[in-house]
Amino acid sequence: MFRVIAEIFFYPFMVRAIVCGILISLCAAVMGVSLVLKRYSMIGDGLSHVGFGALAVATAFNWAPMAVSIPVVIIAAFFLLRLNENTRIKGDAAIALISTGALAIGILVVSLTTGVNIDIYNYMFGSILAIDKENLWLSVILCVVVIVLFVLFYNRIFAVTFDENFAKATQMRSGIYNMLIALLTAVTIVLGMRLMGALLISALIIFPALSSMRVFKNYKKVTICAAILAVVCFVIGIFLSYIIATPVGATVVVINIIAFIIFYIVGKLKK
Amino acid sequence: MSIIDCKNLSVSYEGKTIVSDVSFSINAGDYLCILGENGSGKTTLMKTLLGLKKPDKGQVLFGDGCSVGKSADASCKRVHKIGYLPQQTNFQKDFPATVMEIVLSGTLNGKAFKPFYTKEDKKKALSAMESLGISDLKKASYMELSGGQQQRVLLARALCSTQDILFLDEPVAGLDPKVTLDMYEIIRTLNEIGITIVMISHDIEAALEYSNHVLHLNKDMDFFGTTEEYRHTELCEHYLCHIPGHLHHDDNCEICNEQEHLLGHTHAHMHDHDCEICEEEAHEAEVMAAGQEENHV
């Protein structure tokens, strides 16, 4: 067992993936609590599809993948929030529109240019090799920025999540905090996508939050528990994926499912 | 001096006019009740006063010169801070948060940016909870409280955000009679210590009892004035006669008579052979009974 662990740390790409993955799990979990409670869970899913589209187009034209996808996903996040406020197209329909639209465009561009190659496959299902040296620093810095902003605005994010109308009526600029939530979510998703896969990244946002809500009835505890749970699940998942040679994204999600079941049972027993 | 001046306000929602041409003013220390039937635009009016909806026409002026107008300017520093007790949304009922977390969030009102709550904020929250008799629930989880307790928590949050003016949107909706009475008493006490109250209500008897101004809404404004004046209007009498058992029953009032008629149907002994509806009902009952017998055979 210890030999396997030592072996893992021998590979620089594994160390990079572990460092990055832990930070991304943290970001995703803390944003997830707010998103799930605001009934925005599917935004994560929608944005990851947009991210896939952007990555695919960037690959096809040989552009820097991160430099293209981060701004595109941020714009999509703002757009989704705007649509959500619009009563004519309901939020869930808006997300479905944008996510399938982006996916279709991405696939179309890919098939017209390079064809579905290993890169595209990795974007969809994630790859442990995705984090190279230059990406590592970008990811670490952005993750730290997301976590710092979340901590600084924690009380305000809580207020906007619990009761947006009250926040607005009492002169809080809830629009700005909604944007902040969208922005932080967008950055988290793009960063996590390459490791976890576009189709799986939203699990990282939703599962830890839902699991810890089974057990805790206190916002701060829910947030902290979600953060710890996300990191633990990720670490177990990545080690397991190395040992039994499975894709890291899917393994981490399966560990999260198991954690959810355990928390669900604990929550039932607590009552 | 008036702290809120509302002039010719019209608000619409998806092209339909909800509130049209409403004008009134609220003075410091007032207890204003907004009455009206479902769909008469009470909540919409309140949301416009709070700056949550934009008016089509007219304006809302606050005493300090800030307006909730075409562009809700958050830059205008309000002298009179606002507290708001909204109708509870469904998802709030299972929101994982403690009472303290929720009450504290009220202290964010109009505050310069500070990332964390100060000691003063915590003191403020504790004293608000104490005045509403919920300090022992400080660490309790909001979702596990009763409806009345949840309302008190939201009221404590509103108190943290203001000592000037409170907007209450049906504060007693869904509460049992005793808790309702407690709530009204709490609101009365708050008004007595100088907080201006603006309350939406269905409960005309409570409005007559507690408020000193009434705004009766029915898309446009049917009445605005003191509660004493309102008591003598036809509108009020008409509204009152709908409360069963109330003495103000009026034989000339169509709705009253209709209601009495409907009441008659609930009691067998009040069956009336001259009444078409009664006869029809009796006939239906007979047919049904016959049908059941047939089935048995």
XYZ file of C-alpha atoms in Angstrom:
568
model
C 0.000 0.000 0.000
C 2.653 2.491 1.062
C 4.772 1.452 -1.853
C 1.952 2.285 -4.242
C 1.504 5.693 -2.656
C 5.211 6.396 -2.813
C 5.162 5.297 -6.422
C 2.357 7.740 -7.212
C 4.311 10.667 -5.811
C 7.241 9.625 -7.946
C 5.389 10.748 -11.084
C 5.309 14.542 -11.493
C 2.069 14.372 -13.543
C 0.354 12.554 -10.674
C 1.507 15.148 -8.160
C 0.225 17.904 -10.435
C -3.102 16.159 -10.865
C -3.463 15.623 -7.125
C -2.628 19.228 -6.207
C -4.892 20.638 -8.869
C -7.678 18.187 -8.176
C -7.753 18.965 -4.455
C -8.008 22.694 -5.100
C -10.665 22.257 -7.777
C -12.686 19.945 -5.522
C -12.583 22.578 -2.801
C -13.802 25.321 -5.152
C -16.501 23.147 -6.663
C -17.807 22.022 -3.273
C -18.131 25.467 -1.731
C -19.768 26.939 -4.825
C -21.966 23.867 -5.050
C -23.704 24.537 -1.729
C -24.922 27.888 -2.956
C -25.818 26.632 -6.439
C -27.797 23.651 -5.172
C -29.744 25.811 -2.708
C -30.454 28.437 -5.341
C -31.835 25.665 -7.560
C -29.039 26.329 -10.039
C -27.545 22.815 -9.963
C -27.899 22.377 -13.688
C -25.957 25.552 -14.429
C -22.788 23.598 -13.701
C -23.788 21.006 -16.237
C -24.753 23.609 -18.822
C -21.515 25.496 -18.407
C -19.381 22.383 -18.732
C -20.997 21.663 -22.097
C -20.244 25.206 -23.169
C -16.694 24.633 -21.948
C -16.463 21.496 -24.063
C -17.643 23.386 -27.120
C -15.078 26.101 -26.521
C -12.252 23.617 -25.957
C -13.178 21.701 -29.083
C -13.215 24.833 -31.219
C -9.937 26.015 -29.686
C -8.301 22.658 -30.427
C -9.573 22.669 -33.985
C -8.048 26.067 -34.658
C -4.939 25.435 -32.579
C -5.711 28.187 -30.097
C -4.668 28.027 -26.449
C -7.502 25.985 -24.907
C -7.687 27.728 -21.513
C -7.391 31.242 -22.894
C -10.409 30.608 -25.123
C -12.625 28.575 -22.844
C -12.397 30.608 -19.632
C -13.821 33.827 -21.120
C -16.387 31.938 -23.221
C -17.714 30.048 -20.194
C -17.808 33.208 -18.083
C -19.855 34.958 -20.761
C -22.161 31.948 -20.959
C -22.594 32.031 -17.170
C -23.662 35.680 -17.223
C -25.952 34.967 -20.123
C -27.575 32.057 -18.275
C -28.228 34.228 -15.254
C -29.808 36.877 -17.442
C -32.019 34.275 -19.078
C -32.940 32.994 -15.652
C -34.311 36.390 -14.727
C -36.314 36.435 -17.919
C -39.640 34.872 -17.181
C -40.452 33.959 -20.759
C -37.766 31.310 -21.066
C -37.529 29.402 -17.825
C -34.158 28.745 -16.262
C -34.007 25.003 -16.824
C -35.040 25.334 -20.458
C -32.463 28.075 -20.965
C -29.718 25.824 -19.630
C -30.785 22.964 -21.879
C -30.794 25.317 -24.857
C -27.325 26.655 -24.255
C -25.673 23.385 -23.246
C -26.944 21.297 -26.141
C -26.339 24.191 -28.537
C -22.726 24.541 -27.459
C -22.164 20.784 -27.577
C -23.552 20.613 -31.116
C -21.372 23.467 -32.339
C -18.309 21.907 -30.724
C -18.903 18.525 -32.341
C -19.669 20.078 -35.705
C -16.444 22.083 -35.741
C -14.432 19.064 -34.617
C -15.830 16.767 -37.273
C -15.245 19.371 -39.981
C -11.607 19.837 -38.974
C -9.573 17.357 -36.986
C -12.176 14.662 -36.365
C -12.790 13.118 -32.963
C -9.283 12.445 -31.720
C -7.810 11.586 -28.353
C -7.840 15.246 -27.247
C -11.572 15.545 -27.754
C -12.142 12.241 -26.002
C -10.110 13.494 -23.047
C -12.106 16.697 -22.860
C -15.270 14.695 -22.554
C -14.180 12.137 -19.978
C -11.145 13.737 -18.428
C -7.525 12.769 -18.334
C -5.011 12.496 -15.567
C -2.367 13.817 -17.931
C -4.326 16.985 -18.629
C -2.503 19.168 -16.142
C 0.836 20.135 -17.633
C 3.350 22.434 -15.999
C 2.061 25.738 -17.331
C -1.550 24.797 -16.583
C -0.650 23.845 -13.061
C 0.248 27.370 -12.024
C -2.708 28.926 -13.760
C -5.011 26.438 -12.062
C -3.484 26.851 -8.630
C -3.642 30.654 -8.798
C -7.216 30.731 -10.083
C -8.372 28.199 -7.487
C -6.824 30.214 -4.695
C -8.490 33.346 -6.069
C -11.868 31.563 -6.133
C -11.477 30.340 -2.547
C -10.310 33.741 -1.255
C -13.199 35.537 -2.971
C -15.636 32.975 -1.607
C -14.386 33.466 1.957
C -14.435 37.275 1.655
C -17.966 37.320 0.286
C -19.227 34.349 2.287
C -21.802 36.302 4.320
C -23.128 38.092 1.280
C -23.300 34.938 -0.793
C -25.290 33.393 2.049
C -27.679 36.359 2.135
C -28.263 36.267 -1.625
C -28.706 32.498 -1.566
C -31.191 32.486 1.290
C -33.364 35.379 0.201
C -32.558 37.392 -2.871
C -35.528 39.746 -2.509
C -34.639 40.645 1.041
C -31.057 41.283 0.001
C -32.197 43.513 -2.830
C -34.704 45.382 -0.677
C -32.052 46.091 1.912
C -29.767 47.721 -0.602
C -27.509 44.844 -1.278
C -26.539 44.700 -4.911
C -27.662 41.156 -5.337
C -27.100 41.317 -9.089
C -23.381 41.743 -8.507
C -23.248 38.842 -6.070
C -25.157 36.647 -8.476
C -22.581 37.547 -11.098
C -19.833 36.720 -8.643
C -21.367 33.298 -8.026
C -21.620 32.737 -11.784
C -18.057 33.910 -12.352
C -16.550 31.716 -9.657
C -18.562 28.728 -10.870
C -17.470 29.291 -14.463
C -13.791 29.448 -13.540
C -14.086 26.332 -11.371
C -15.739 24.382 -14.148
C -13.211 25.243 -16.819
C -10.337 24.388 -14.515
C -11.856 21.098 -13.422
C -13.096 20.030 -16.821
C -9.828 18.794 -18.238
C -9.073 16.583 -15.284
C -12.611 15.379 -14.562
C -14.137 15.559 -18.029
C -16.796 17.905 -19.369
C -19.532 15.359 -18.818
C -18.570 14.662 -15.218
C -17.383 17.940 -13.702
C -20.826 19.030 -12.525
C -20.936 15.984 -10.233
C -18.106 17.598 -8.279
C -20.332 20.621 -7.713
C -23.532 18.846 -6.795
C -22.570 15.676 -4.881
C -20.592 17.031 -1.902
C -23.198 19.736 -1.243
C -26.109 17.312 -1.424
C -24.330 14.722 0.718
C -23.489 17.114 3.528
C -27.028 18.544 3.474
C -28.281 15.060 4.397
C -26.497 15.314 7.725
C -26.046 18.988 8.638
C -28.705 21.680 9.056
C -26.352 24.602 9.437
C -25.049 26.554 6.456
C -21.494 26.919 7.686
C -21.239 23.274 8.676
C -22.749 22.205 5.354
C -20.147 24.260 3.497
C -17.195 23.025 5.539
C -18.352 19.422 5.402
C -18.874 19.638 1.645
C -15.355 20.994 1.203
C -13.749 18.260 3.304
C -15.875 15.546 1.733
C -15.001 16.716 -1.788
C -11.277 16.598 -1.060
C -11.464 13.198 0.644
C -13.493 11.717 -2.206
C -11.120 13.138 -4.759
C -8.011 11.772 -3.046
C -9.556 8.327 -2.622
C -10.772 8.447 -6.217
C -7.469 9.399 -7.794
C -5.515 6.785 -5.815
C -8.042 4.137 -6.676
C -7.996 5.103 -10.324
C -4.211 4.695 -10.348
C -4.338 1.323 -8.655
C -7.097 -0.236 -10.748
C -6.277 1.774 -13.882
C -9.620 3.503 -14.429
C -10.382 7.036 -15.680
C -9.939 9.459 -12.812
C -13.118 11.499 -13.383
C -15.477 8.549 -13.349
C -13.737 6.984 -10.331
C -14.032 10.178 -8.291
C -17.727 10.464 -9.160
C -18.374 6.862 -8.116
C -16.651 7.522 -4.771
C -18.930 10.554 -4.410
C -21.966 8.394 -5.037
C -20.863 6.009 -2.292
C -20.314 8.973 0.059
C -23.785 10.252 -0.774
C -25.358 6.910 0.121
C -23.451 6.798 3.416
C -24.489 10.364 4.297
C -28.050 9.615 3.322
C -28.176 6.665 5.714
C -26.473 8.638 8.495
C -28.980 11.463 7.982
C -31.894 9.017 8.239
C -30.446 7.424 11.388
C -29.933 10.847 12.961
C -33.653 11.506 12.782
C -42.913 64.582 7.729
C -43.576 61.893 5.189
C -40.882 59.290 4.768
C -42.373 57.686 1.687
C -44.252 59.541 -0.992
C -45.888 57.538 -3.715
C -47.181 59.492 -6.696
C -49.407 58.140 -9.480
C -47.710 54.793 -9.383
C -48.531 52.246 -12.081
C -46.886 48.852 -12.330
C -47.349 46.128 -14.886
C -46.196 42.552 -15.221
C -45.730 41.001 -18.661
C -47.826 43.714 -20.231
C -50.719 43.427 -17.791
C -51.361 46.346 -15.513
C -51.334 45.146 -11.919
C -51.428 48.425 -10.064
C -52.585 51.643 -11.610
C -52.450 55.226 -10.463
C -51.836 54.793 -6.757
C -50.844 57.809 -4.675
C -50.289 57.985 -0.952
C -47.768 59.012 1.611
C -46.469 57.405 4.780
C -45.358 59.424 7.774
C -42.839 58.385 10.363
C -44.524 56.294 13.037
C -47.508 55.286 10.897
C -49.019 51.824 10.921
C -50.363 51.363 7.414
C -52.366 48.354 6.392
C -52.673 47.491 2.713
C -55.932 45.630 2.190
C -57.407 44.041 -0.884
C -58.432 40.747 -2.348
C -56.102 38.186 -3.926
C -54.639 39.541 -7.122
C -55.423 43.136 -6.253
C -51.738 44.021 -6.541
C -50.795 44.323 -2.883
C -47.539 42.408 -3.109
C -46.663 44.041 -6.414
C -47.144 47.459 -4.859
C -44.927 46.530 -1.936
C -42.233 45.166 -4.215
C -42.280 48.415 -6.136
C -41.907 50.419 -2.933
C -38.927 48.228 -2.075
C -37.323 48.744 -5.467
C -37.703 45.095 -6.520
C -39.960 46.038 -9.439
C -39.738 48.996 -11.706
C -42.797 51.208 -11.999
C -44.179 52.038 -15.449
C -45.364 55.425 -14.381
C -45.129 57.594 -11.342
C -42.512 57.496 -8.647
C -41.718 56.500 -5.111
C -39.858 59.176 -3.190
C -38.173 58.503 0.085
C -38.046 61.297 2.632
C -34.349 61.782 2.089
C -34.734 62.481 -1.603
C -33.863 59.037 -2.915
C -36.263 57.631 -5.431
C -37.144 54.163 -6.533
C -37.589 55.295 -10.068
C -36.656 54.253 -13.534
C -33.172 53.420 -12.407
C -32.994 52.139 -8.876
C -29.901 53.966 -7.792
C -28.154 52.081 -5.072
C -25.596 54.855 -4.847
C -28.103 57.091 -3.067
C -27.427 56.616 0.607
C -30.729 56.210 2.360
C -31.283 57.800 5.729
C -34.260 55.598 6.443
C -33.244 51.998 6.315
C -35.723 49.392 5.245
C -36.600 46.077 6.810
C -38.640 43.524 4.901
C -40.554 40.428 5.896
C -41.358 38.688 2.596
C -43.802 35.891 2.075
C -41.882 32.709 2.628
C -40.864 30.847 -0.457
C -41.098 27.098 -0.493
C -37.426 26.394 -0.779
C -36.625 28.489 2.270
C -38.574 26.049 4.362
C -35.898 23.401 3.957
C -32.876 25.659 3.824
C -30.037 24.360 5.995
C -29.151 27.354 8.162
C -29.251 28.230 11.841
C -31.433 30.979 13.269
C -28.323 33.007 14.105
C -26.989 32.792 10.549
C -30.259 34.086 9.149
C -30.785 36.872 11.669
C -27.178 38.044 11.241
C -27.655 38.386 7.490
C -30.032 41.273 8.250
C -27.157 43.361 9.572
C -25.627 43.598 6.100
C -28.102 46.360 5.218
C -26.374 49.354 3.707
C -23.098 48.460 5.355
C -19.778 49.448 3.872
C -17.993 46.339 2.722
C -16.613 44.290 5.549
C -16.056 40.603 4.936
C -17.056 39.354 8.385
C -19.624 40.180 11.042
C -18.422 42.418 13.847
C -19.167 42.071 17.549
C -21.724 44.848 17.230
C -23.539 42.942 14.496
C -23.744 39.927 16.762
C -25.029 42.032 19.648
C -27.642 43.546 17.388
C -28.782 40.124 16.233
C -28.970 38.806 19.789
C -31.011 41.753 21.021
C -33.390 41.456 18.060
C -33.884 37.773 18.889
C -34.391 38.600 22.538
C -37.069 41.179 21.809
C -38.965 38.559 19.816
C -38.476 35.839 22.414
C -36.430 33.497 20.262
C -32.962 33.810 21.796
C -33.109 30.221 23.003
C -33.440 29.123 19.372
C -30.149 30.778 18.397
C -28.466 27.549 17.369
C -31.600 25.788 16.182
C -31.978 24.901 12.554
C -34.434 27.089 10.663
C -36.020 24.193 8.783
C -36.980 22.424 12.002
C -38.924 25.369 13.456
C -42.679 25.853 13.446
C -44.274 28.356 11.074
C -44.679 30.950 13.822
C -41.083 30.598 14.937
C -39.849 30.907 11.350
C -41.818 34.140 10.961
C -40.209 35.471 14.123
C -36.772 34.607 12.808
C -37.445 36.501 9.583
C -38.855 39.404 11.583
C -35.724 39.453 13.754
C -33.655 39.587 10.575
C -35.741 42.530 9.365
C -35.219 44.272 12.709
C -31.474 43.871 12.319
C -31.627 45.762 9.083
C -33.710 48.687 10.306
C -35.086 50.670 13.166
C -37.010 52.951 10.804
C -39.517 51.231 8.569
C -40.700 47.646 8.271
C -42.522 46.177 5.280
C -44.495 43.068 6.174
C -46.064 40.926 3.477
C -48.850 38.899 5.104
C -46.932 38.232 8.292
C -49.600 35.931 9.710
C -50.278 33.802 6.626
C -50.579 30.165 7.662
C -50.256 30.774 11.395
C -52.742 29.435 13.935
C -55.018 31.899 15.790
C -52.963 32.141 18.950
C -49.667 32.618 17.148
C -51.370 35.136 14.864
C -52.441 37.167 17.867
C -48.912 37.032 19.307
C -47.532 38.228 15.995
C -49.911 41.177 15.882
C -48.964 42.116 19.423
C -45.280 42.010 18.540
C -45.881 44.243 15.547
C -47.887 46.638 17.700
C -45.007 46.849 20.183
C -42.558 47.556 17.384
C -44.795 50.356 16.137
C -45.014 51.774 19.639
C -41.252 52.094 19.903
C -41.303 54.218 16.778
C -40.893 51.841 13.839
C -43.091 52.676 10.888
C -45.096 49.637 9.782
C -46.388 48.908 6.309
C -48.294 45.638 6.332
C -50.173 43.657 3.718
C -53.104 41.791 5.186
C -56.263 39.882 4.399
C -57.455 40.301 7.914
C -59.645 43.372 7.985
C -60.579 43.009 11.642
C -56.934 43.071 12.680
C -56.353 46.026 10.367
C -59.146 47.969 12.053
C -57.836 47.017 15.440
C -54.140 47.746 15.022
C -53.431 50.088 12.127
C -53.899 53.824 11.947
C -53.932 54.110 8.158
C -55.513 51.935 5.505
C -54.836 51.594 1.805
C -57.505 49.573 0.053
C -56.307 48.274 -3.256
C -58.203 46.837 -6.153
C -55.747 47.376 -9.015
C -56.416 51.075 -8.635
C -56.684 52.684 -5.276
C -60.142 52.360 -3.692
C -59.312 54.089 -0.479
C -56.473 55.749 1.337
C -56.832 57.499 4.673
C -56.915 56.912 8.375
C -58.391 53.757 9.792
C -61.097 55.814 11.505
C -62.227 57.207 8.152
C -62.061 53.788 6.566
C -64.325 52.328 9.228
C -67.182 54.480 7.956
C -66.803 53.739 4.286
C -69.121 51.439 2.367
C -66.060 49.525 1.242
C -65.257 48.524 4.770
C -68.809 47.548 5.669
C -69.047 45.522 2.525
C -65.804 43.756 3.249
C -66.737 43.107 6.857
C -70.044 41.440 6.072
C -68.106 38.619 4.458
C -66.752 37.524 7.749
C -69.177 34.896 9.054
C -70.799 35.778 12.305
C -70.024 39.424 11.959
C -72.761 41.838 13.040
C -72.398 44.107 10.059
C -74.564 41.921 7.884
C -76.477 43.940 5.348
C -79.655 42.612 3.700
C -79.215 44.946 0.763
C -75.741 43.634 0.022
C -75.722 41.147 -2.833
C -72.584 39.383 -1.753
C -73.819 39.084 1.799
C -77.006 37.453 0.653
C -75.202 35.105 -1.622
C -72.913 34.100 1.179
C -75.838 33.459 3.473
C -77.375 31.334 0.809
C -74.206 29.295 0.489
C -74.052 28.934 4.236
C -77.592 27.571 4.105
C -76.418 24.613 2.071
C -74.152 23.411 4.786
C -77.044 22.984 7.167
C -79.771 20.548 6.316
C -82.368 22.361 8.363
C -81.967 25.512 6.297
C -82.999 23.791 3.117
C -85.321 25.991 1.100
C -87.876 24.499 -1.328
C -88.170 27.733 -3.259
C -84.487 27.871 -3.949
C -83.408 26.515 -7.303
C -79.923 25.570 -6.245
C -81.166 23.760 -3.167
C -83.669 21.761 -5.146
C -81.133 20.849 -7.750
C -78.754 19.643 -5.110
C -81.416 17.563 -3.421
C -82.308 16.031 -6.747
C -78.702 15.155 -7.443
C -78.422 13.492 -4.054
C -81.495 11.407 -4.801
C -80.165 10.313 -8.165
C -76.883 9.326 -6.611
C -78.566 7.311 -3.900
C -80.669 5.535 -6.507
C -77.580 4.783 -8.566
C -75.825 3.244 -5.595
C -78.799 1.049 -4.847
C -78.822 -0.180 -8.418
C -75.189 -1.103 -8.135
C -75.923 -3.183 -5.101
C -78.622 -5.099 -6.897
